[in-house]
Amino acid sequence: MTPSESAETRTEDRPPRRPAAQTATLAEIAREAGVSAPTVSKVLNGRADVAPATRTRVEGLLRAHGYRRRRAEATRSPLIDLVFHELESAWAMEVIRGVENVARDAGLSVVLSESAGRLTPGRSWADQVAARRPHGVVLVLSGLDESQRALLTSRSIPFVVMDPAGDPGADVPSIGATNWQGGLAATRHLVELGHRRIGAISGPPQMMCSRARVDGYRAALETAGLPVDPEMVKTGDFHHETGYRLGRELLARPDRPTAVFAGNDLQALGLYEAARELGLRIPEDVSVVGFDDLPVARWVGPPLTTVRQPLTEMAEAAARLVLELGRADEAPAATRVELATSLVVRASTGAPPLAGS
């Protein structure tokens, strides 16, 4: 046997090398995990009849190999999963309406779930989604940890984050709104009316949308040459009760603000209640601006000046994007989108009261 023949023989005996871009097969992952291929399949399908240690070992190998189920393998249920970190208020209804609009046109149904205030759903939720095999997942003010992202990716279940609480990462599709511009427009409106002592009730500081709105508020004051008084900025949580409590704190001050920018409409309505209890009129004694433009903003007395966040349109865009991601072999060109906000002026804002009045 010549050296060249020997080399040729050794080459033929060697297993074919997998291209770098190709992930491990299910059988190879099973062999490496020391389990059967059906067990790996059970893990992929979110089945409960797998020992926790085995599940953890298989999931780790799926992540390590970047395993992604071929789309032809993935038999999808006619569903879109819609996940809220808190499922309450008219705000959520606007989002549900938008996702339902797109799902209905696509012949799909919507599954609602809530992460009980957590910004990341629990592990059991991820397993349930894997078992359901929906067309996609839309997460509202929520995110996924690394293992959950890997779980959905390995099963070719696309996901989109709407109004992300934090920075979702450059590779995570997301739909948001121009929150900073909205906070700027709301505060600039009050400055242009002549207000100089302008308070603010923000949302949770860990939420990116809340920080952006307060940053816009600060930018409007600084641009107008007005000081930003930390005592005039209260940290809320986007709930009516907090708007009421913090509103009382602001309006009971000896140097109370003549106007308040509330981080959302629910807190603005809480501020309305605080003003009534303190015998203050809106807008004669204090002007109020909200954020969201929920339907109730038009119905309260006086109708609320607010920043319109296109919630239904944002939800529709998120649902369309997740369906597009599920159909495409490659990601769409635009996977991080911000929709424009706009100021809606109604009767809750006016000129500040005259000094001594």
PDB file of N, CA, C and O in Angstrom, residues 11-74:
ATOM      1  N   THR A  11      -8.975   8.424   5.253  1.00  0.00           N
ATOM      2  CA  THR A  11      -9.981   9.470   5.020  1.00  0.00           C
ATOM      3  C   THR A  11     -11.366   8.864   4.854  1.00  0.00           C
ATOM      4  O   THR A  11     -12.357   9.369   5.372  1.00  0.00           O
ATOM      5  N   GLU A  12     -11.453   7.739   4.146  1.00  0.00           N
ATOM      6  CA  GLU A  12     -12.757   7.109   3.921  1.00  0.00           C
ATOM      7  C   GLU A  12     -13.324   6.541   5.215  1.00  0.00           C
ATOM      8  O   GLU A  12     -14.528   6.506   5.407  1.00  0.00           O
ATOM      9  N   ASP A  13     -12.434   6.053   6.128  1.00  0.00           N
ATOM     10  CA  ASP A  13     -12.914   5.475   7.377  1.00  0.00           C
ATOM     11  C   ASP A  13     -13.396   6.513   8.370  1.00  0.00           C
ATOM     12  O   ASP A  13     -14.156   6.223   9.268  1.00  0.00           O
ATOM     13  N   ARG A  14     -12.941   7.768   8.213  1.00  0.00           N
ATOM     14  CA  ARG A  14     -13.281   8.822   9.162  1.00  0.00           C
ATOM     15  C   ARG A  14     -14.717   9.279   8.951  1.00  0.00           C
ATOM     16  O   ARG A  14     -15.172   9.384   7.812  1.00  0.00           O
ATOM     17  N   PRO A  15     -15.497   9.561  10.011  1.00  0.00           N
ATOM     18  CA  PRO A  15     -16.882  10.053   9.829  1.00  0.00           C
ATOM     19  C   PRO A  15     -16.873  11.356   9.053  1.00  0.00           C
ATOM     20  O   PRO A  15     -15.970  12.174   9.202  1.00  0.00           O
ATOM     21  N   PRO A  16     -17.858  11.562   8.183  1.00  0.00           N
ATOM     22  CA  PRO A  16     -17.912  12.820   7.427  1.00  0.00           C
ATOM     23  C   PRO A  16     -17.997  14.023   8.356  1.00  0.00           C
ATOM     24  O   PRO A  16     -18.718  13.992   9.349  1.00  0.00           O
ATOM     25  N   ARG A  17     -17.219  15.043   8.035  1.00  0.00           N
ATOM     26  CA  ARG A  17     -17.192  16.239   8.880  1.00  0.00           C
ATOM     27  C   ARG A  17     -18.400  17.116   8.587  1.00  0.00           C
ATOM     28  O   ARG A  17     -18.713  17.402   7.440  1.00  0.00           O
ATOM     29  N   ARG A  18     -19.076  17.538   9.648  1.00  0.00           N
ATOM     30  CA  ARG A  18     -20.238  18.394   9.501  1.00  0.00           C
ATOM     31  C   ARG A  18     -19.809  19.822   9.210  1.00  0.00           C
ATOM     32  O   ARG A  18     -18.885  20.334   9.851  1.00  0.00           O
ATOM     33  N   PRO A  19     -20.431  20.503   8.233  1.00  0.00           N
ATOM     34  CA  PRO A  19     -20.103  21.910   7.999  1.00  0.00           C
ATOM     35  C   PRO A  19     -20.265  22.708   9.271  1.00  0.00           C
ATOM     36  O   PRO A  19     -21.129  22.417  10.106  1.00  0.00           O
ATOM     37  N   ALA A  20     -19.440  23.748   9.440  1.00  0.00           N
ATOM     38  CA  ALA A  20     -19.443  24.531  10.676  1.00  0.00           C
ATOM     39  C   ALA A  20     -20.799  25.122  10.981  1.00  0.00           C
ATOM     40  O   ALA A  20     -21.193  25.278  12.136  1.00  0.00           O
ATOM     41  N   ALA A  21     -21.557  25.494   9.944  1.00  0.00           N
ATOM     42  CA  ALA A  21     -22.834  26.175  10.162  1.00  0.00           C
ATOM     43  C   ALA A  21     -23.946  25.205  10.555  1.00  0.00           C
ATOM     44  O   ALA A  21     -25.006  25.607  10.976  1.00  0.00           O
ATOM     45  N   GLN A  22     -23.673  23.858  10.403  1.00  0.00           N
ATOM     46  CA  GLN A  22     -24.723  22.884  10.674  1.00  0.00           C
ATOM     47  C   GLN A  22     -24.664  22.452  12.131  1.00  0.00           C
ATOM     48  O   GLN A  22     -23.606  22.131  12.661  1.00  0.00           O
ATOM     49  N   THR A  23     -25.796  22.417  12.798  1.00  0.00           N
ATOM     50  CA  THR A  23     -25.825  22.033  14.210  1.00  0.00           C
ATOM     51  C   THR A  23     -25.870  20.522  14.344  1.00  0.00           C
ATOM     52  O   THR A  23     -26.079  19.793  13.373  1.00  0.00           O
ATOM     53  N   ALA A  24     -25.679  20.051  15.570  1.00  0.00           N
ATOM     54  CA  ALA A  24     -25.728  18.617  15.841  1.00  0.00           C
ATOM     55  C   ALA A  24     -27.128  18.081  15.577  1.00  0.00           C
ATOM     56  O   ALA A  24     -28.124  18.787  15.693  1.00  0.00           O
ATOM     57  N   THR A  25     -27.186  16.800  15.210  1.00  0.00           N
ATOM     58  CA  THR A  25     -28.482  16.164  15.019  1.00  0.00           C
ATOM     59  C   THR A  25     -29.044  15.723  16.364  1.00  0.00           C
ATOM     60  O   THR A  25     -28.323  15.647  17.367  1.00  0.00           O
ATOM     61  N   LEU A  26     -30.333  15.406  16.350  1.00  0.00           N
ATOM     62  CA  LEU A  26     -30.975  14.957  17.582  1.00  0.00           C
ATOM     63  C   LEU A  26     -30.309  13.683  18.094  1.00  0.00           C
ATOM     64  O   LEU A  26     -30.085  13.507  19.295  1.00  0.00           O
ATOM     65  N   ALA A  27     -29.943  12.761  17.187  1.00  0.00           N
ATOM     66  CA  ALA A  27     -29.308  11.511  17.585  1.00  0.00           C
ATOM     67  C   ALA A  27     -27.956  11.758  18.230  1.00  0.00           C
ATOM     68  O   ALA A  27     -27.584  11.101  19.215  1.00  0.00           O
ATOM     69  N   GLU A  28     -27.195  12.715  17.686  1.00  0.00           N
ATOM     70  CA  GLU A  28     -25.872  13.022  18.244  1.00  0.00           C
ATOM     71  C   GLU A  28     -25.999  13.623  19.637  1.00  0.00           C
ATOM     72  O   GLU A  28     -25.206  13.315  20.540  1.00  0.00           O
ATOM     73  N   ILE A  29     -26.983  14.486  19.833  1.00  0.00           N
ATOM     74  CA  ILE A  29     -27.201  15.074  21.154  1.00  0.00           C
ATOM     75  C   ILE A  29     -27.611  13.989  22.145  1.00  0.00           C
ATOM     76  O   ILE A  29     -27.160  13.962  23.296  1.00  0.00           O
ATOM     77  N   ALA A  30     -28.451  13.047  21.702  1.00  0.00           N
ATOM     78  CA  ALA A  30     -28.866  11.948  22.569  1.00  0.00           C
ATOM     79  C   ALA A  30     -27.662  11.105  22.981  1.00  0.00           C
ATOM     80  O   ALA A  30     -27.520  10.735  24.159  1.00  0.00           O
ATOM     81  N   ARG A  31     -26.790  10.817  22.011  1.00  0.00           N
ATOM     82  CA  ARG A  31     -25.609  10.004  22.313  1.00  0.00           C
ATOM     83  C   ARG A  31     -24.702  10.708  23.311  1.00  0.00           C
ATOM     84  O   ARG A  31     -24.198  10.112  24.261  1.00  0.00           O
ATOM     85  N   GLU A  32     -24.503  12.022  23.123  1.00  0.00           N
ATOM     86  CA  GLU A  32     -23.635  12.782  24.017  1.00  0.00           C
ATOM     87  C   GLU A  32     -24.241  12.896  25.413  1.00  0.00           C
ATOM     88  O   GLU A  32     -23.538  12.916  26.422  1.00  0.00           O
ATOM     89  N   ALA A  33     -25.573  12.975  25.496  1.00  0.00           N
ATOM     90  CA  ALA A  33     -26.244  13.085  26.799  1.00  0.00           C
ATOM     91  C   ALA A  33     -26.388  11.738  27.492  1.00  0.00           C
ATOM     92  O   ALA A  33     -26.730  11.685  28.678  1.00  0.00           O
ATOM     93  N   GLY A  34     -26.142  10.646  26.747  1.00  0.00           N
ATOM     94  CA  GLY A  34     -26.284   9.327  27.335  1.00  0.00           C
ATOM     95  C   GLY A  34     -27.719   8.902  27.512  1.00  0.00           C
ATOM     96  O   GLY A  34     -28.049   8.159  28.443  1.00  0.00           O
ATOM     97  N   VAL A  35     -28.597   9.391  26.613  1.00  0.00           N
ATOM     98  CA  VAL A  35     -30.011   9.036  26.683  1.00  0.00           C
ATOM     99  C   VAL A  35     -30.468   8.615  25.288  1.00  0.00           C
ATOM    100  O   VAL A  35     -29.713   8.683  24.317  1.00  0.00           O
ATOM    101  N   SER A  36     -31.706   8.202  25.185  1.00  0.00           N
ATOM    102  CA  SER A  36     -32.249   7.807  23.885  1.00  0.00           C
ATOM    103  C   SER A  36     -32.734   9.028  23.109  1.00  0.00           C
ATOM    104  O   SER A  36     -33.028  10.073  23.692  1.00  0.00           O
ATOM    105  N   ALA A  37     -32.847   8.871  21.802  1.00  0.00           N
ATOM    106  CA  ALA A  37     -33.371   9.948  20.965  1.00  0.00           C
ATOM    107  C   ALA A  37     -34.809  10.313  21.351  1.00  0.00           C
ATOM    108  O   ALA A  37     -35.170  11.497  21.375  1.00  0.00           O
ATOM    109  N   PRO A  38     -35.673   9.338  21.678  1.00  0.00           N
ATOM    110  CA  PRO A  38     -37.025   9.713  22.127  1.00  0.00           C
ATOM    111  C   PRO A  38     -37.021  10.587  23.377  1.00  0.00           C
ATOM    112  O   PRO A  38     -37.893  11.449  23.539  1.00  0.00           O
ATOM    113  N   THR A  39     -36.033  10.396  24.269  1.00  0.00           N
ATOM    114  CA  THR A  39     -35.960  11.241  25.464  1.00  0.00           C
ATOM    115  C   THR A  39     -35.635  12.679  25.083  1.00  0.00           C
ATOM    116  O   THR A  39     -36.226  13.622  25.617  1.00  0.00           O
ATOM    117  N   VAL A  40     -34.695  12.847  24.140  1.00  0.00           N
ATOM    118  CA  VAL A  40     -34.389  14.199  23.667  1.00  0.00           C
ATOM    119  C   VAL A  40     -35.621  14.812  23.020  1.00  0.00           C
ATOM    120  O   VAL A  40     -35.921  15.993  23.211  1.00  0.00           O
ATOM    121  N   SER A  41     -36.368  14.001  22.277  1.00  0.00           N
ATOM    122  CA  SER A  41     -37.589  14.491  21.645  1.00  0.00           C
ATOM    123  C   SER A  41     -38.604  14.937  22.685  1.00  0.00           C
ATOM    124  O   SER A  41     -39.290  15.954  22.516  1.00  0.00           O
ATOM    125  N   LYS A  42     -38.696  14.179  23.796  1.00  0.00           N
ATOM    126  CA  LYS A  42     -39.614  14.579  24.871  1.00  0.00           C
ATOM    127  C   LYS A  42     -39.222  15.935  25.450  1.00  0.00           C
ATOM    128  O   LYS A  42     -40.076  16.776  25.733  1.00  0.00           O
ATOM    129  N   VAL A  43     -37.920  16.161  25.647  1.00  0.00           N
ATOM    130  CA  VAL A  43     -37.450  17.453  26.156  1.00  0.00           C
ATOM    131  C   VAL A  43     -37.801  18.562  25.177  1.00  0.00           C
ATOM    132  O   VAL A  43     -38.287  19.630  25.554  1.00  0.00           O
ATOM    133  N   LEU A  44     -37.573  18.316  23.889  1.00  0.00           N
ATOM    134  CA  LEU A  44     -37.895  19.309  22.865  1.00  0.00           C
ATOM    135  C   LEU A  44     -39.380  19.649  22.860  1.00  0.00           C
ATOM    136  O   LEU A  44     -39.766  20.796  22.625  1.00  0.00           O
ATOM    137  N   ASN A  45     -40.206  18.656  23.141  1.00  0.00           N
ATOM    138  CA  ASN A  45     -41.658  18.860  23.080  1.00  0.00           C
ATOM    139  C   ASN A  45     -42.253  19.312  24.404  1.00  0.00           C
ATOM    140  O   ASN A  45     -43.466  19.428  24.533  1.00  0.00           O
ATOM    141  N   GLY A  46     -41.389  19.568  25.404  1.00  0.00           N
ATOM    142  CA  GLY A  46     -41.884  20.070  26.682  1.00  0.00           C
ATOM    143  C   GLY A  46     -42.647  19.036  27.480  1.00  0.00           C
ATOM    144  O   GLY A  46     -43.453  19.402  28.346  1.00  0.00           O
ATOM    145  N   ARG A  47     -42.398  17.761  27.235  1.00  0.00           N
ATOM    146  CA  ARG A  47     -43.092  16.702  27.978  1.00  0.00           C
ATOM    147  C   ARG A  47     -42.641  16.701  29.427  1.00  0.00           C
ATOM    148  O   ARG A  47     -41.477  16.943  29.741  1.00  0.00           O
ATOM    149  N   ALA A  48     -43.561  16.361  30.339  1.00  0.00           N
ATOM    150  CA  ALA A  48     -43.248  16.402  31.763  1.00  0.00           C
ATOM    151  C   ALA A  48     -42.578  15.126  32.256  1.00  0.00           C
ATOM    152  O   ALA A  48     -41.974  15.111  33.330  1.00  0.00           O
ATOM    153  N   ASP A  49     -42.678  14.027  31.491  1.00  0.00           N
ATOM    154  CA  ASP A  49     -42.188  12.735  31.971  1.00  0.00           C
ATOM    155  C   ASP A  49     -40.701  12.537  31.680  1.00  0.00           C
ATOM    156  O   ASP A  49     -40.282  11.518  31.113  1.00  0.00           O
ATOM    157  N   VAL A  50     -39.888  13.528  32.071  1.00  0.00           N
ATOM    158  CA  VAL A  50     -38.434  13.451  31.953  1.00  0.00           C
ATOM    159  C   VAL A  50     -37.846  13.894  33.293  1.00  0.00           C
ATOM    160  O   VAL A  50     -38.263  14.912  33.857  1.00  0.00           O
ATOM    161  N   ALA A  51     -36.890  13.131  33.802  1.00  0.00           N
ATOM    162  CA  ALA A  51     -36.281  13.469  35.084  1.00  0.00           C
ATOM    163  C   ALA A  51     -35.620  14.844  35.011  1.00  0.00           C
ATOM    164  O   ALA A  51     -35.023  15.192  33.985  1.00  0.00           O
ATOM    165  N   PRO A  52     -35.743  15.657  36.064  1.00  0.00           N
ATOM    166  CA  PRO A  52     -35.169  17.016  36.037  1.00  0.00           C
ATOM    167  C   PRO A  52     -33.691  17.047  35.670  1.00  0.00           C
ATOM    168  O   PRO A  52     -33.266  17.903  34.891  1.00  0.00           O
ATOM    169  N   ALA A  53     -32.896  16.124  36.212  1.00  0.00           N
ATOM    170  CA  ALA A  53     -31.458  16.127  35.906  1.00  0.00           C
ATOM    171  C   ALA A  53     -31.220  15.827  34.431  1.00  0.00           C
ATOM    172  O   ALA A  53     -30.343  16.442  33.792  1.00  0.00           O
ATOM    173  N   THR A  54     -32.001  14.902  33.886  1.00  0.00           N
ATOM    174  CA  THR A  54     -31.869  14.570  32.462  1.00  0.00           C
ATOM    175  C   THR A  54     -32.282  15.763  31.603  1.00  0.00           C
ATOM    176  O   THR A  54     -31.618  16.103  30.617  1.00  0.00           O
ATOM    177  N   ARG A  55     -33.396  16.393  31.972  1.00  0.00           N
ATOM    178  CA  ARG A  55     -33.853  17.564  31.222  1.00  0.00           C
ATOM    179  C   ARG A  55     -32.777  18.652  31.205  1.00  0.00           C
ATOM    180  O   ARG A  55     -32.485  19.235  30.161  1.00  0.00           O
ATOM    181  N   THR A  56     -32.189  18.917  32.373  1.00  0.00           N
ATOM    182  CA  THR A  56     -31.158  19.955  32.464  1.00  0.00           C
ATOM    183  C   THR A  56     -29.964  19.617  31.580  1.00  0.00           C
ATOM    184  O   THR A  56     -29.426  20.480  30.879  1.00  0.00           O
ATOM    185  N   ARG A  57     -29.545  18.328  31.599  1.00  0.00           N
ATOM    186  CA  ARG A  57     -28.395  17.919  30.789  1.00  0.00           C
ATOM    187  C   ARG A  57     -28.689  18.061  29.291  1.00  0.00           C
ATOM    188  O   ARG A  57     -27.860  18.581  28.525  1.00  0.00           O
ATOM    189  N   VAL A  58     -29.864  17.636  28.878  1.00  0.00           N
ATOM    190  CA  VAL A  58     -30.224  17.722  27.459  1.00  0.00           C
ATOM    191  C   VAL A  58     -30.372  19.181  27.018  1.00  0.00           C
ATOM    192  O   VAL A  58     -29.894  19.574  25.944  1.00  0.00           O
ATOM    193  N   GLU A  59     -31.033  20.001  27.848  1.00  0.00           N
ATOM    194  CA  GLU A  59     -31.198  21.413  27.504  1.00  0.00           C
ATOM    195  C   GLU A  59     -29.838  22.087  27.354  1.00  0.00           C
ATOM    196  O   GLU A  59     -29.627  22.917  26.456  1.00  0.00           O
ATOM    197  N   GLY A  60     -28.891  21.745  28.241  1.00  0.00           N
ATOM    198  CA  GLY A  60     -27.553  22.323  28.140  1.00  0.00           C
ATOM    199  C   GLY A  60     -26.877  21.967  26.829  1.00  0.00           C
ATOM    200  O   GLY A  60     -26.217  22.808  26.206  1.00  0.00           O
ATOM    201  N   LEU A  61     -27.028  20.726  26.392  1.00  0.00           N
ATOM    202  CA  LEU A  61     -26.426  20.304  25.130  1.00  0.00           C
ATOM    203  C   LEU A  61     -27.122  20.949  23.932  1.00  0.00           C
ATOM    204  O   LEU A  61     -26.478  21.316  22.943  1.00  0.00           O
ATOM    205  N   LEU A  62     -28.447  21.098  24.011  1.00  0.00           N
ATOM    206  CA  LEU A  62     -29.169  21.780  22.935  1.00  0.00           C
ATOM    207  C   LEU A  62     -28.668  23.209  22.765  1.00  0.00           C
ATOM    208  O   LEU A  62     -28.461  23.690  21.652  1.00  0.00           O
ATOM    209  N   ARG A  63     -28.452  23.881  23.920  1.00  0.00           N
ATOM    210  CA  ARG A  63     -27.928  25.255  23.857  1.00  0.00           C
ATOM    211  C   ARG A  63     -26.495  25.272  23.333  1.00  0.00           C
ATOM    212  O   ARG A  63     -26.140  26.106  22.502  1.00  0.00           O
ATOM    213  N   ALA A  64     -25.681  24.361  23.848  1.00  0.00           N
ATOM    214  CA  ALA A  64     -24.267  24.346  23.464  1.00  0.00           C
ATOM    215  C   ALA A  64     -24.096  24.107  21.967  1.00  0.00           C
ATOM    216  O   ALA A  64     -23.200  24.689  21.332  1.00  0.00           O
ATOM    217  N   HIS A  65     -24.951  23.272  21.389  1.00  0.00           N
ATOM    218  CA  HIS A  65     -24.846  22.966  19.966  1.00  0.00           C
ATOM    219  C   HIS A  65     -25.665  23.923  19.100  1.00  0.00           C
ATOM    220  O   HIS A  65     -25.641  23.796  17.867  1.00  0.00           O
ATOM    221  N   GLY A  66     -26.396  24.842  19.734  1.00  0.00           N
ATOM    222  CA  GLY A  66     -27.233  25.754  18.955  1.00  0.00           C
ATOM    223  C   GLY A  66     -28.291  25.019  18.162  1.00  0.00           C
ATOM    224  O   GLY A  66     -28.624  25.412  17.036  1.00  0.00           O
ATOM    225  N   TYR A  67     -28.824  23.938  18.746  1.00  0.00           N
ATOM    226  CA  TYR A  67     -29.789  23.122  18.014  1.00  0.00           C
ATOM    227  C   TYR A  67     -31.047  23.923  17.715  1.00  0.00           C
ATOM    228  O   TYR A  67     -31.595  24.586  18.576  1.00  0.00           O
ATOM    229  N   ARG A  68     -31.477  23.847  16.489  1.00  0.00           N
ATOM    230  CA  ARG A  68     -32.731  24.502  16.074  1.00  0.00           C
ATOM    231  C   ARG A  68     -33.520  23.512  15.242  1.00  0.00           C
ATOM    232  O   ARG A  68     -33.047  23.036  14.210  1.00  0.00           O
ATOM    233  N   ARG A  69     -34.715  23.221  15.705  1.00  0.00           N
ATOM    234  CA  ARG A  69     -35.569  22.293  14.959  1.00  0.00           C
ATOM    235  C   ARG A  69     -35.888  22.871  13.590  1.00  0.00           C
ATOM    236  O   ARG A  69     -36.215  24.053  13.457  1.00  0.00           O
ATOM    237  N   ARG A  70     -35.781  22.020  12.556  1.00  0.00           N
ATOM    238  CA  ARG A  70     -36.133  22.483  11.214  1.00  0.00           C
ATOM    239  C   ARG A  70     -37.600  22.860  11.184  1.00  0.00           C
ATOM    240  O   ARG A  70     -38.439  22.200  11.796  1.00  0.00           O
ATOM    241  N   ARG A  71     -37.908  23.919  10.438  1.00  0.00           N
ATOM    242  CA  ARG A  71     -39.291  24.410  10.416  1.00  0.00           C
ATOM    243  C   ARG A  71     -40.249  23.328   9.919  1.00  0.00           C
ATOM    244  O   ARG A  71     -41.392  23.269  10.333  1.00  0.00           O
ATOM    245  N   ALA A  72     -39.775  22.493   9.018  1.00  0.00           N
ATOM    246  CA  ALA A  72     -40.642  21.423   8.514  1.00  0.00           C
ATOM    247  C   ALA A  72     -41.002  20.437   9.619  1.00  0.00           C
ATOM    248  O   ALA A  72     -42.039  19.793   9.588  1.00  0.00           O
ATOM    249  N   GLU A  73     -40.091  20.320  10.640  1.00  0.00           N
ATOM    250  CA  GLU A  73     -40.359  19.399  11.743  1.00  0.00           C
ATOM    251  C   GLU A  73     -41.386  19.970  12.720  1.00  0.00           C
ATOM    252  O   GLU A  73     -42.035  19.232  13.447  1.00  0.00           O
ATOM    253  N   ALA A  74     -41.437  21.286  12.793  1.00  0.00           N
ATOM    254  CA  ALA A  74     -42.202  21.938  13.855  1.00  0.00           C
ATOM    255  C   ALA A  74     -43.672  22.033  13.467  1.00  0.00           C
ATOM    256  O   ALA A  74     -44.054  22.901  12.695  1.00  0.00           O
TER     257      ALA A  74
END
